[in-house]
Amino acid sequence: MPDDRTNFENRPSPDALLEHAEREGRGRLRIFLGAAPGVGKTYEMLLAGRARRADGIDVAIGVVETHGRKETQALVEGYEVIPRREVEYRGRVLDEMDIDAILKRRPELVLIDELAHTNAPGSRHPKRYLDVQEILSQGIDVYTTLNIQHVESLNDVVAQITRVRVRETVPDSIIDEADDIEVIDLTPDDLIKRLHEGKVYFPQTAQRAIENYFSPGNLTALRELALRRTAQRVDEQLLSHMQSHAIPGPWAAGERVLVCVDSRPDGGARIRYARRLADRLRAPWTALHVDTPRLAGMSEEDKDRLATNLRLAEQLGAEVATIPGQNVAQDIVRHATANNFTHIVIGRPTRSRWRELIEGSLTYDLIRNAGDISVHVISGKERDADIPSARVKAASEQKPFQIWPYLFSTAYVAGAVAVSSILDQFLDVRNLASVLLLAVLTSAVTFGLWPALYACFLSALAFNYFFLEPRYTFTIRDPESIVAFAVFLVVAVIASNLTARVQRQAVAARSRARATQDIYSFSKKLAGAGTLDDVLWATAFQIASMLKVRVVLLLPENGTITVKAGYPPDDTLAEADIAAARWAWEHDRPAGRGADTLPGAKRLYLPLRTGRTAVGVVGLDNDKQGPLLTPEQQRLLDALADQAAVAIERIQLVADVDRARLAAEADRLRTALLTSISHDLKTPLAAIMGAAGTLREYAAALPEEDRAELLSTVVDESERLNRFIANLLDMTKIESGAMEPNYALHYVGDIVGSALDRARKITGEHRIDTDLPPDLPMLRLDAVLFEQALFNLLDNAAKYSASGSTIRLQGWVDNGSVILQVMDEGPGIPPNDLERIFDTFYRVRKRDQVRAGTGLGLSISRGFVEAMGGRISATNRTDRPGAIFTIRMPVPQEIPDLAVAKTDDAA
């Protein structure tokens, strides 16, 4: 990032030295950065840790995730591994890094995997990178790993590339704080080969990953992002090194382009050339404007042109910087040298030869002082001249004439004359001029230039009339008095001008500070807005409050432009306004009141646009006649509109990514459904058709026992088919939101008994053990839905448990809820599947002899339980192999006393 850490003596930059001093006492951070999972970040981190151990450094592992990879696990052996702490969350026990144990142990270097990890609720910090920052602050070095998709500023870019939005991110400041970044690079072909070999994911998961996230195109794009972000950090480190060691630039280790921006008409061509040059060089570029006191008197047209040029540079991707200065050429060279720019783009001289001799030439001075920096002189004469103006007619900034400043100035002069009359007895007449001059300065500071000039001439007349001989006339007798009068008049005029200029600059500075503060507050509001309605409301309110106008915001919808927000709220537009808004949207130019197109509209309509496209239209009006906005207000509106447009586009991009994710999920579900139907419908149908066909053809020849077995097959497979169809219908109701429980008070034991009766055939080869206290409170639920949820859990337990094993159901009351658990003695749930066990059509990999499932049962159980206000979770048993499914249902606040109810009925 360009920085103006500049001095004239080629001393080290104080800011760079301060930044270096702040790092003293902190641990060093080294990030192993990868483009995607599986490139070998953890492996390389462990190798680097082993090298440090060989150098005698005390190294310990804070947390390393091997993901079952044998090569990585082999490298962990020999390290001291600091034990993790256990955190209970939603019925599960999670292992988290123990930061207190690390700080107590205080190794010289600690290895911490997965920097973007989100800690379990109840941890000291919500994110692991915050743990790392605390460890670094204690002087402990940290090696850590990070994938490029977890960097916050690249989140939208990665989502656009991969169609997957990563929820766990780390701020860019973590990258900026890193002392070393090591890119772990692997070509897409090599990474895909590792996926096929099962070194990253299980084979089935790996195949899905290759088809979606890990496509060659995605991996190439992510690889480029990782390399570019690392190169950016290396460039910043080089710049900091040069500044802290007072090394004069540039060092052409990397190209950097600086374009000088002013109010001249060729500014747009200059900026576009700089963008093309930066693209050719693949270099970052900055647009620089030097704000000198001489520019304070710019015309409004020049101010508009300067603001337009700066906006153009920002829209084209430049970093815009404005610095104060006196000598423009020296300030540009100083900034370029301090920030290691290798190219400067400047416009050709436009002054006449005589003016250049008198005032100097910026272009020639820049070339003479640039040293090793390349200077590109651009004419730009043929460009920008034919570009039609997109500005609207500006309201006049002339203030109405007010008499009271002149009355106060008269009072100031009268007071000065009275004081001077008293001092006239003790002081020389030339000293009295200072008292009258004080009245002129007071008027200039208070009211500005014209009242000050009025006070100046009034004071001169009073000085002549009351204090120069002959007194009480306007005649001047003494030649010395003539000189004193002339000097007083000249000094008063000059002093009033200078003081009024300072007063104008102070007023402008206060106005800019207030506007900057308002814009900053607005940007914070937009950054915190999570929905489109929040962004639109904040935008309408901010524009209305800062510009004192009424605002409507229109966005495209179904091929037209419609009102989405307004302040004050207003959703009705006249036909002329609708036509003006539509024209502004379609042509990306202003329309309506004060514009060249459709000026008869009530409002002025301006397009909201980003660097990519227009995103909407803003309409403004007030109760005054004529043009709406002054030039200063137009520039302020441009700044507000730019921020609003970017925020709207951000919300829309997030929505687009979410829609793409939902479409991909729908495709996945559709594929899974077709696969499930092709198998789960075909299998029972084939069994039914086979058994029925055998009975039809050979019923007479078959023994009674075989006929009974075939009939049993027909019934069992028909029931299995019926359950599958019922599951599909239930899942459809859940996903469509049409599930409406029929609530009533029920005793859980009754529903458990009914579910066990239904599941008798499924659980016939297992022992059933129930432990339900008779005093369990009644629950408000839908008995049919709850029974189906229990039935699916029993079906799952029987499916994954060996014959003869025990399925246990137990319940108790805990913290105002009834807890019901279904426990089996199967192999348990793989840790990687615990989070997805309730996903629709998700099936855990099964061992042989386990009958296939549809992947719907557990998902339906969760949908039913949550529809009734409960929660369901899955975990593994700790006493032996097996899974535990836990249902937590809230106890109603008011339960009728059944005994009292029966007594009332008897009476």
Tab-separated table of C-alpha atoms in Angstrom, residues 42-392:
chain	number	residue	atom	x	y	z
A	42	THR	CA	0.774	-29.659	7.071
A	43	TYR	CA	3.452	-32.006	5.736
A	44	GLU	CA	5.778	-29.111	4.878
A	45	MET	CA	5.091	-27.414	8.219
A	46	LEU	CA	6.102	-30.587	10.075
A	47	LEU	CA	9.252	-30.893	7.941
A	48	ALA	CA	10.170	-27.276	8.694
A	49	GLY	CA	9.564	-27.923	12.397
A	50	ARG	CA	11.898	-30.936	12.283
A	51	ALA	CA	14.595	-28.745	10.704
A	52	ARG	CA	14.240	-26.238	13.544
A	53	ARG	CA	14.449	-29.043	16.099
A	54	ALA	CA	17.687	-30.189	14.455
A	55	ASP	CA	18.997	-26.637	15.045
A	56	GLY	CA	18.315	-27.000	18.776
A	57	ILE	CA	15.044	-25.061	18.874
A	58	ASP	CA	12.367	-26.158	21.371
A	59	VAL	CA	9.426	-27.135	19.134
A	60	ALA	CA	6.004	-28.430	20.204
A	61	ILE	CA	2.743	-29.222	18.428
A	62	GLY	CA	-0.259	-27.197	19.522
A	63	VAL	CA	-2.646	-28.832	17.072
A	64	VAL	CA	-2.044	-30.822	13.885
A	65	GLU	CA	-4.765	-32.534	11.861
A	66	THR	CA	-3.334	-35.554	10.005
A	67	HIS	CA	-6.705	-36.545	8.464
A	68	GLY	CA	-5.577	-40.153	8.592
A	69	ARG	CA	-2.676	-39.643	6.162
A	70	LYS	CA	0.119	-42.081	7.012
A	71	GLU	CA	2.933	-39.854	5.727
A	72	THR	CA	1.767	-36.935	7.871
A	73	GLN	CA	1.222	-39.158	10.899
A	74	ALA	CA	4.779	-40.482	10.572
A	75	LEU	CA	6.164	-36.931	10.754
A	76	VAL	CA	4.201	-36.213	13.954
A	77	GLU	CA	6.062	-38.985	15.751
A	78	GLY	CA	8.949	-37.618	17.787
A	79	TYR	CA	7.308	-34.256	18.459
A	80	GLU	CA	6.006	-33.208	21.849
A	81	VAL	CA	2.239	-32.859	21.369
A	82	ILE	CA	0.552	-30.542	23.851
A	83	PRO	CA	-2.712	-32.259	24.921
A	84	ARG	CA	-5.905	-30.721	23.659
A	85	ARG	CA	-8.764	-29.729	25.924
A	86	GLU	CA	-12.232	-31.263	25.663
A	87	VAL	CA	-15.256	-29.042	25.067
A	88	GLU	CA	-18.807	-30.381	25.286
A	89	TYR	CA	-21.140	-28.930	22.679
A	90	ARG	CA	-24.661	-30.151	21.844
A	91	GLY	CA	-24.134	-33.549	23.335
A	92	ARG	CA	-20.783	-34.049	21.651
A	93	VAL	CA	-17.258	-33.800	23.012
A	94	LEU	CA	-14.956	-31.728	20.803
A	95	ASP	CA	-11.160	-31.511	21.010
A	96	GLU	CA	-9.775	-27.966	20.831
A	97	MET	CA	-6.282	-26.516	21.093
A	98	ASP	CA	-5.368	-25.693	24.708
A	99	ILE	CA	-3.934	-22.174	24.540
A	100	ASP	CA	-3.340	-22.036	28.303
A	101	ALA	CA	-1.276	-25.219	28.170
A	102	ILE	CA	0.801	-23.756	25.328
A	103	LEU	CA	1.449	-20.524	27.224
A	104	LYS	CA	2.348	-22.473	30.355
A	105	ARG	CA	4.707	-24.775	28.423
A	106	ARG	CA	6.227	-21.799	26.468
A	107	PRO	CA	8.083	-23.606	23.663
A	108	GLU	CA	10.215	-21.479	21.379
A	109	LEU	CA	8.156	-22.600	18.379
A	110	VAL	CA	4.648	-24.073	18.267
A	111	LEU	CA	3.010	-25.704	15.240
A	112	ILE	CA	-0.689	-24.843	14.798
A	113	ASP	CA	-2.637	-26.321	11.904
A	114	GLU	CA	-5.723	-24.845	10.173
A	115	LEU	CA	-5.478	-21.131	11.026
A	116	ALA	CA	-9.057	-20.413	9.823
A	117	HIS	CA	-10.617	-22.965	12.231
A	118	THR	CA	-13.668	-21.847	14.237
A	119	ASN	CA	-13.353	-22.751	17.918
A	120	ALA	CA	-16.151	-24.457	19.807
A	121	PRO	CA	-18.538	-22.154	21.723
A	122	GLY	CA	-17.205	-21.452	25.193
A	123	SER	CA	-13.583	-21.128	24.051
A	124	ARG	CA	-11.569	-18.043	24.971
A	125	HIS	CA	-11.554	-16.823	21.376
A	126	PRO	CA	-14.123	-17.602	18.673
A	127	LYS	CA	-11.413	-18.103	16.011
A	128	ARG	CA	-8.085	-19.920	16.042
A	129	TYR	CA	-6.234	-16.993	14.454
A	130	LEU	CA	-7.043	-14.999	17.615
A	131	ASP	CA	-5.408	-17.765	19.661
A	132	VAL	CA	-2.351	-17.454	17.415
A	133	GLN	CA	-2.210	-13.681	17.925
A	134	GLU	CA	-2.225	-14.132	21.711
A	135	ILE	CA	0.550	-16.738	21.501
A	136	LEU	CA	2.619	-14.409	19.290
A	137	SER	CA	2.156	-11.557	21.768
A	138	GLN	CA	3.865	-13.724	24.399
A	139	GLY	CA	7.021	-13.990	22.267
A	140	ILE	CA	6.396	-17.543	20.991
A	141	ASP	CA	7.041	-18.256	17.303
A	142	VAL	CA	4.200	-19.895	15.365
A	143	TYR	CA	4.134	-22.019	12.216
A	144	THR	CA	0.612	-22.352	10.795
A	145	THR	CA	-1.246	-23.416	7.649
A	146	LEU	CA	-3.869	-21.620	5.574
A	147	ASN	CA	-5.716	-22.123	2.290
A	148	ILE	CA	-6.146	-19.119	0.017
A	149	GLN	CA	-9.948	-19.470	-0.019
A	150	HIS	CA	-10.032	-18.556	3.677
A	151	VAL	CA	-8.602	-15.032	3.134
A	152	GLU	CA	-11.420	-12.548	3.783
A	153	SER	CA	-10.767	-10.149	0.879
A	154	LEU	CA	-10.755	-13.048	-1.595
A	155	ASN	CA	-13.940	-14.665	-0.269
A	156	ASP	CA	-16.207	-13.268	-2.999
A	157	VAL	CA	-13.657	-14.043	-5.725
A	158	VAL	CA	-13.297	-17.650	-4.572
A	159	ALA	CA	-17.081	-18.019	-4.339
A	160	GLN	CA	-17.439	-16.747	-7.903
A	161	ILE	CA	-14.792	-19.189	-9.157
A	162	THR	CA	-15.817	-22.321	-7.267
A	163	ARG	CA	-19.526	-21.623	-6.638
A	164	VAL	CA	-18.836	-22.481	-2.991
A	165	ARG	CA	-18.822	-19.759	-0.323
A	166	VAL	CA	-16.344	-20.462	2.461
A	167	ARG	CA	-17.747	-19.523	5.863
A	168	GLU	CA	-14.514	-19.724	7.853
A	169	THR	CA	-12.277	-16.759	6.957
A	170	VAL	CA	-9.363	-14.842	8.457
A	171	PRO	CA	-8.810	-11.091	7.997
A	172	ASP	CA	-6.157	-9.902	5.573
A	173	SER	CA	-4.312	-8.288	8.476
A	174	ILE	CA	-3.130	-11.777	9.493
A	175	ILE	CA	-1.350	-12.130	6.131
A	176	ASP	CA	0.044	-8.616	6.523
A	177	GLU	CA	1.394	-9.458	10.004
A	178	ALA	CA	3.148	-12.620	8.812
A	179	ASP	CA	6.936	-12.455	8.908
A	180	ASP	CA	7.249	-15.241	6.335
A	181	ILE	CA	4.842	-16.772	3.831
A	182	GLU	CA	5.759	-20.032	2.128
A	183	VAL	CA	3.594	-21.048	-0.807
A	184	ILE	CA	3.059	-24.807	-0.959
A	185	ASP	CA	2.470	-25.183	-4.664
A	186	LEU	CA	1.243	-28.252	-6.515
A	187	THR	CA	0.091	-28.436	-10.118
A	188	PRO	CA	-3.601	-29.239	-10.690
A	189	ASP	CA	-2.729	-32.570	-12.341
A	190	ASP	CA	-0.586	-33.652	-9.379
A	191	LEU	CA	-3.275	-32.662	-6.868
A	192	ILE	CA	-5.985	-34.501	-8.802
A	193	LYS	CA	-3.687	-37.526	-8.903
A	194	ARG	CA	-3.369	-37.355	-5.113
A	195	LEU	CA	-7.171	-37.240	-4.893
A	196	HIS	CA	-7.506	-40.351	-7.071
A	197	GLU	CA	-4.946	-42.125	-4.888
A	198	GLY	CA	-7.025	-41.416	-1.767
A	199	LYS	CA	-4.348	-39.253	-0.147
A	200	VAL	CA	-6.715	-36.311	0.422
A	201	TYR	CA	-10.245	-37.717	0.827
A	202	PHE	CA	-11.933	-41.090	0.816
A	203	PRO	CA	-12.407	-42.372	-2.770
A	204	GLN	CA	-16.152	-41.642	-2.970
A	205	THR	CA	-15.711	-38.146	-1.509
A	206	ALA	CA	-12.667	-37.535	-3.693
A	207	GLN	CA	-14.647	-38.296	-6.858
A	208	ARG	CA	-17.322	-35.744	-5.914
A	209	ALA	CA	-14.587	-33.204	-5.092
A	210	ILE	CA	-12.923	-33.686	-8.486
A	211	GLU	CA	-16.230	-33.211	-10.284
A	212	ASN	CA	-17.008	-29.977	-8.404
A	213	TYR	CA	-14.494	-27.982	-6.355
A	214	PHE	CA	-11.264	-29.619	-7.549
A	215	SER	CA	-11.724	-29.133	-11.281
A	216	PRO	CA	-8.529	-28.179	-13.184
A	217	GLY	CA	-9.894	-24.714	-13.968
A	218	ASN	CA	-10.769	-23.989	-10.330
A	219	LEU	CA	-7.386	-25.212	-9.104
A	220	THR	CA	-5.517	-23.080	-11.653
A	221	ALA	CA	-7.436	-19.957	-10.616
A	222	LEU	CA	-6.899	-20.651	-6.896
A	223	ARG	CA	-3.226	-21.286	-7.542
A	224	GLU	CA	-2.874	-17.894	-9.233
A	225	LEU	CA	-4.675	-16.195	-6.321
A	226	ALA	CA	-2.252	-17.771	-3.832
A	227	LEU	CA	0.809	-16.725	-5.828
A	228	ARG	CA	-0.456	-13.177	-6.386
A	229	ARG	CA	-1.388	-12.645	-2.715
A	230	THR	CA	2.041	-13.878	-1.646
A	231	ALA	CA	3.763	-11.623	-4.176
A	232	GLN	CA	1.777	-8.676	-2.830
A	233	ARG	CA	2.976	-9.393	0.713
A	234	VAL	CA	6.581	-9.799	-0.445
A	235	ASP	CA	6.360	-6.436	-2.233
A	236	GLU	CA	5.115	-4.795	0.981
A	237	GLN	CA	7.996	-6.338	2.929
A	238	LEU	CA	10.523	-5.027	0.383
A	239	LEU	CA	9.014	-1.528	0.622
A	240	SER	CA	9.120	-1.610	4.436
A	241	HIS	CA	12.749	-2.747	4.355
A	242	MET	CA	13.718	0.125	2.044
A	243	GLN	CA	11.939	2.693	4.190
A	244	SER	CA	13.339	1.458	7.515
A	245	HIS	CA	16.906	1.433	6.124
A	246	ALA	CA	16.636	4.747	4.220
A	247	ILE	CA	17.350	3.042	0.894
A	248	PRO	CA	16.506	5.417	-1.967
A	249	GLY	CA	14.215	3.845	-4.531
A	250	PRO	CA	13.240	2.547	-6.816
A	251	TRP	CA	14.343	-1.047	-6.614
A	252	ALA	CA	12.914	-2.593	-9.746
A	253	ALA	CA	12.262	-5.951	-8.118
A	254	GLY	CA	8.633	-5.442	-9.098
A	255	GLU	CA	6.926	-2.892	-11.334
A	256	ARG	CA	4.676	-0.211	-9.808
A	257	VAL	CA	2.860	2.506	-11.759
A	258	LEU	CA	1.994	6.002	-10.490
A	259	VAL	CA	-0.310	8.255	-12.527
A	260	CYS	CA	-0.575	11.957	-11.693
A	261	VAL	CA	-4.164	13.235	-11.616
A	262	ASP	CA	-5.249	16.856	-11.899
A	263	SER	CA	-8.192	18.812	-13.285
A	264	ARG	CA	-6.938	19.076	-16.868
A	265	PRO	CA	-9.199	17.734	-19.655
A	266	ASP	CA	-6.693	15.026	-20.659
A	267	GLY	CA	-6.850	13.363	-17.224
A	268	GLY	CA	-9.128	10.518	-18.326
A	269	ALA	CA	-6.835	9.475	-21.179
A	270	ARG	CA	-3.876	9.559	-18.813
A	271	ILE	CA	-5.632	7.316	-16.306
A	272	ARG	CA	-6.702	4.804	-18.947
A	273	TYR	CA	-3.137	4.667	-20.292
A	274	ALA	CA	-1.845	3.975	-16.778
A	275	ARG	CA	-4.352	1.134	-16.429
A	276	ARG	CA	-3.221	-0.402	-19.711
A	277	LEU	CA	0.424	-0.003	-18.703
A	278	ALA	CA	-0.244	-1.668	-15.346
A	279	ASP	CA	-2.045	-4.533	-17.101
A	280	ARG	CA	0.869	-5.064	-19.479
A	281	LEU	CA	3.348	-5.041	-16.620
A	282	ARG	CA	0.986	-6.984	-14.289
A	283	ALA	CA	1.753	-4.317	-11.723
A	284	PRO	CA	-0.221	-2.481	-9.027
A	285	TRP	CA	-0.971	1.154	-9.810
A	286	THR	CA	-1.880	4.272	-7.885
A	287	ALA	CA	-3.538	7.546	-8.891
A	288	LEU	CA	-1.935	10.477	-7.047
A	289	HIS	CA	-3.259	14.013	-6.648
A	290	VAL	CA	-1.145	16.701	-4.956
A	291	ASP	CA	-3.355	19.207	-3.132
A	292	THR	CA	-1.599	22.600	-3.065
A	293	PRO	CA	-2.910	25.910	-1.625
A	294	ARG	CA	-3.056	27.343	-5.149
A	295	LEU	CA	-5.780	24.817	-6.023
A	296	ALA	CA	-8.168	26.277	-3.452
A	297	GLY	CA	-9.362	28.793	-6.020
A	298	MET	CA	-10.265	26.219	-8.684
A	299	SER	CA	-13.466	26.758	-10.581
A	300	GLU	CA	-16.377	24.422	-10.008
A	301	GLU	CA	-15.828	22.984	-13.483
A	302	ASP	CA	-12.241	22.092	-12.598
A	303	LYS	CA	-13.331	20.630	-9.272
A	304	ASP	CA	-15.893	18.477	-11.078
A	305	ARG	CA	-13.299	17.313	-13.589
A	306	LEU	CA	-10.822	16.424	-10.828
A	307	ALA	CA	-13.473	14.462	-8.904
A	308	THR	CA	-14.490	12.661	-12.119
A	309	ASN	CA	-10.882	11.710	-12.875
A	310	LEU	CA	-10.331	10.352	-9.363
A	311	ARG	CA	-13.559	8.352	-9.582
A	312	LEU	CA	-12.501	6.960	-12.959
A	313	ALA	CA	-9.175	5.831	-11.501
A	314	GLU	CA	-10.929	4.142	-8.596
A	315	GLN	CA	-13.410	2.400	-10.896
A	316	LEU	CA	-10.549	1.110	-13.050
A	317	GLY	CA	-8.919	-0.475	-10.008
A	318	ALA	CA	-6.337	2.099	-8.939
A	319	GLU	CA	-5.524	2.947	-5.368
A	320	VAL	CA	-6.314	6.652	-5.057
A	321	ALA	CA	-4.101	8.862	-2.891
A	322	THR	CA	-4.231	12.606	-2.179
A	323	ILE	CA	-1.287	14.279	-0.435
A	324	PRO	CA	-0.764	17.919	0.592
A	325	GLY	CA	2.188	19.737	-0.933
A	326	GLN	CA	3.784	22.950	-2.146
A	327	ASN	CA	6.073	21.959	-5.021
A	328	VAL	CA	4.126	19.435	-7.090
A	329	ALA	CA	7.080	17.946	-8.973
A	330	GLN	CA	9.163	17.419	-5.833
A	331	ASP	CA	6.209	15.965	-3.936
A	332	ILE	CA	5.440	13.490	-6.729
A	333	VAL	CA	9.065	12.323	-6.972
A	334	ARG	CA	9.335	12.091	-3.188
A	335	HIS	CA	6.169	9.971	-2.974
A	336	ALA	CA	7.256	7.753	-5.876
A	337	THR	CA	10.717	7.205	-4.370
A	338	ALA	CA	9.363	6.457	-0.903
A	339	ASN	CA	6.922	3.877	-2.247
A	340	ASN	CA	9.210	2.215	-4.827
A	341	PHE	CA	7.288	3.247	-7.949
A	342	THR	CA	9.116	2.454	-11.182
A	343	HIS	CA	6.873	4.317	-13.654
A	344	ILE	CA	5.250	7.765	-13.511
A	345	VAL	CA	2.554	8.774	-16.004
A	346	ILE	CA	2.160	12.531	-16.532
A	347	GLY	CA	0.402	14.776	-19.073
A	348	ARG	CA	2.258	16.870	-21.627
A	349	PRO	CA	2.820	20.598	-20.885
A	350	THR	CA	-0.115	22.822	-21.815
A	351	ARG	CA	1.197	26.235	-20.723
A	352	SER	CA	2.654	28.728	-23.142
A	353	ARG	CA	6.405	29.099	-23.411
A	354	TRP	CA	6.337	32.428	-21.565
A	355	ARG	CA	4.336	31.014	-18.641
A	356	GLU	CA	6.726	28.090	-18.392
A	357	LEU	CA	9.659	30.488	-18.163
A	358	ILE	CA	7.930	32.424	-15.383
A	359	GLU	CA	6.098	29.687	-13.449
A	360	GLY	CA	8.081	26.600	-14.490
A	361	SER	CA	6.932	23.344	-16.128
A	362	LEU	CA	5.699	20.430	-14.019
A	363	THR	CA	6.531	17.923	-16.774
A	364	TYR	CA	10.124	19.102	-17.290
A	365	ASP	CA	10.760	19.430	-13.527
A	366	LEU	CA	9.463	15.893	-13.035
A	367	ILE	CA	11.682	14.456	-15.768
A	368	ARG	CA	14.744	16.236	-14.349
A	369	ASN	CA	14.127	15.027	-10.786
A	370	ALA	CA	12.825	11.490	-11.509
A	371	GLY	CA	16.235	9.797	-11.442
A	372	ASP	CA	15.859	6.081	-12.241
A	373	ILE	CA	12.064	6.268	-12.468
A	374	SER	CA	10.643	6.002	-15.991
A	375	VAL	CA	8.420	8.972	-16.891
A	376	HIS	CA	5.663	8.515	-19.493
A	377	VAL	CA	4.418	11.799	-21.020
A	378	ILE	CA	0.915	11.390	-22.491
A	379	SER	CA	-0.760	13.934	-24.731
A	380	GLY	CA	-4.370	12.736	-24.411
A	381	LYS	CA	-5.436	15.551	-26.728
A	382	GLU	CA	-7.494	13.333	-28.989
A	383	ARG	CA	-9.377	11.758	-26.082
A	384	ASP	CA	-12.021	13.027	-23.694
A	385	ALA	CA	-12.942	15.859	-26.043
A	386	ASP	CA	-15.832	13.988	-27.618
A	387	ILE	CA	-17.101	12.380	-24.438
A	388	PRO	CA	-20.570	13.770	-23.693
A	389	SER	CA	-20.961	15.271	-20.271
A	390	ALA	CA	-22.959	13.183	-17.865
A	391	ARG	CA	-23.356	16.044	-15.405
A	392	VAL	CA	-26.654	17.710	-14.651
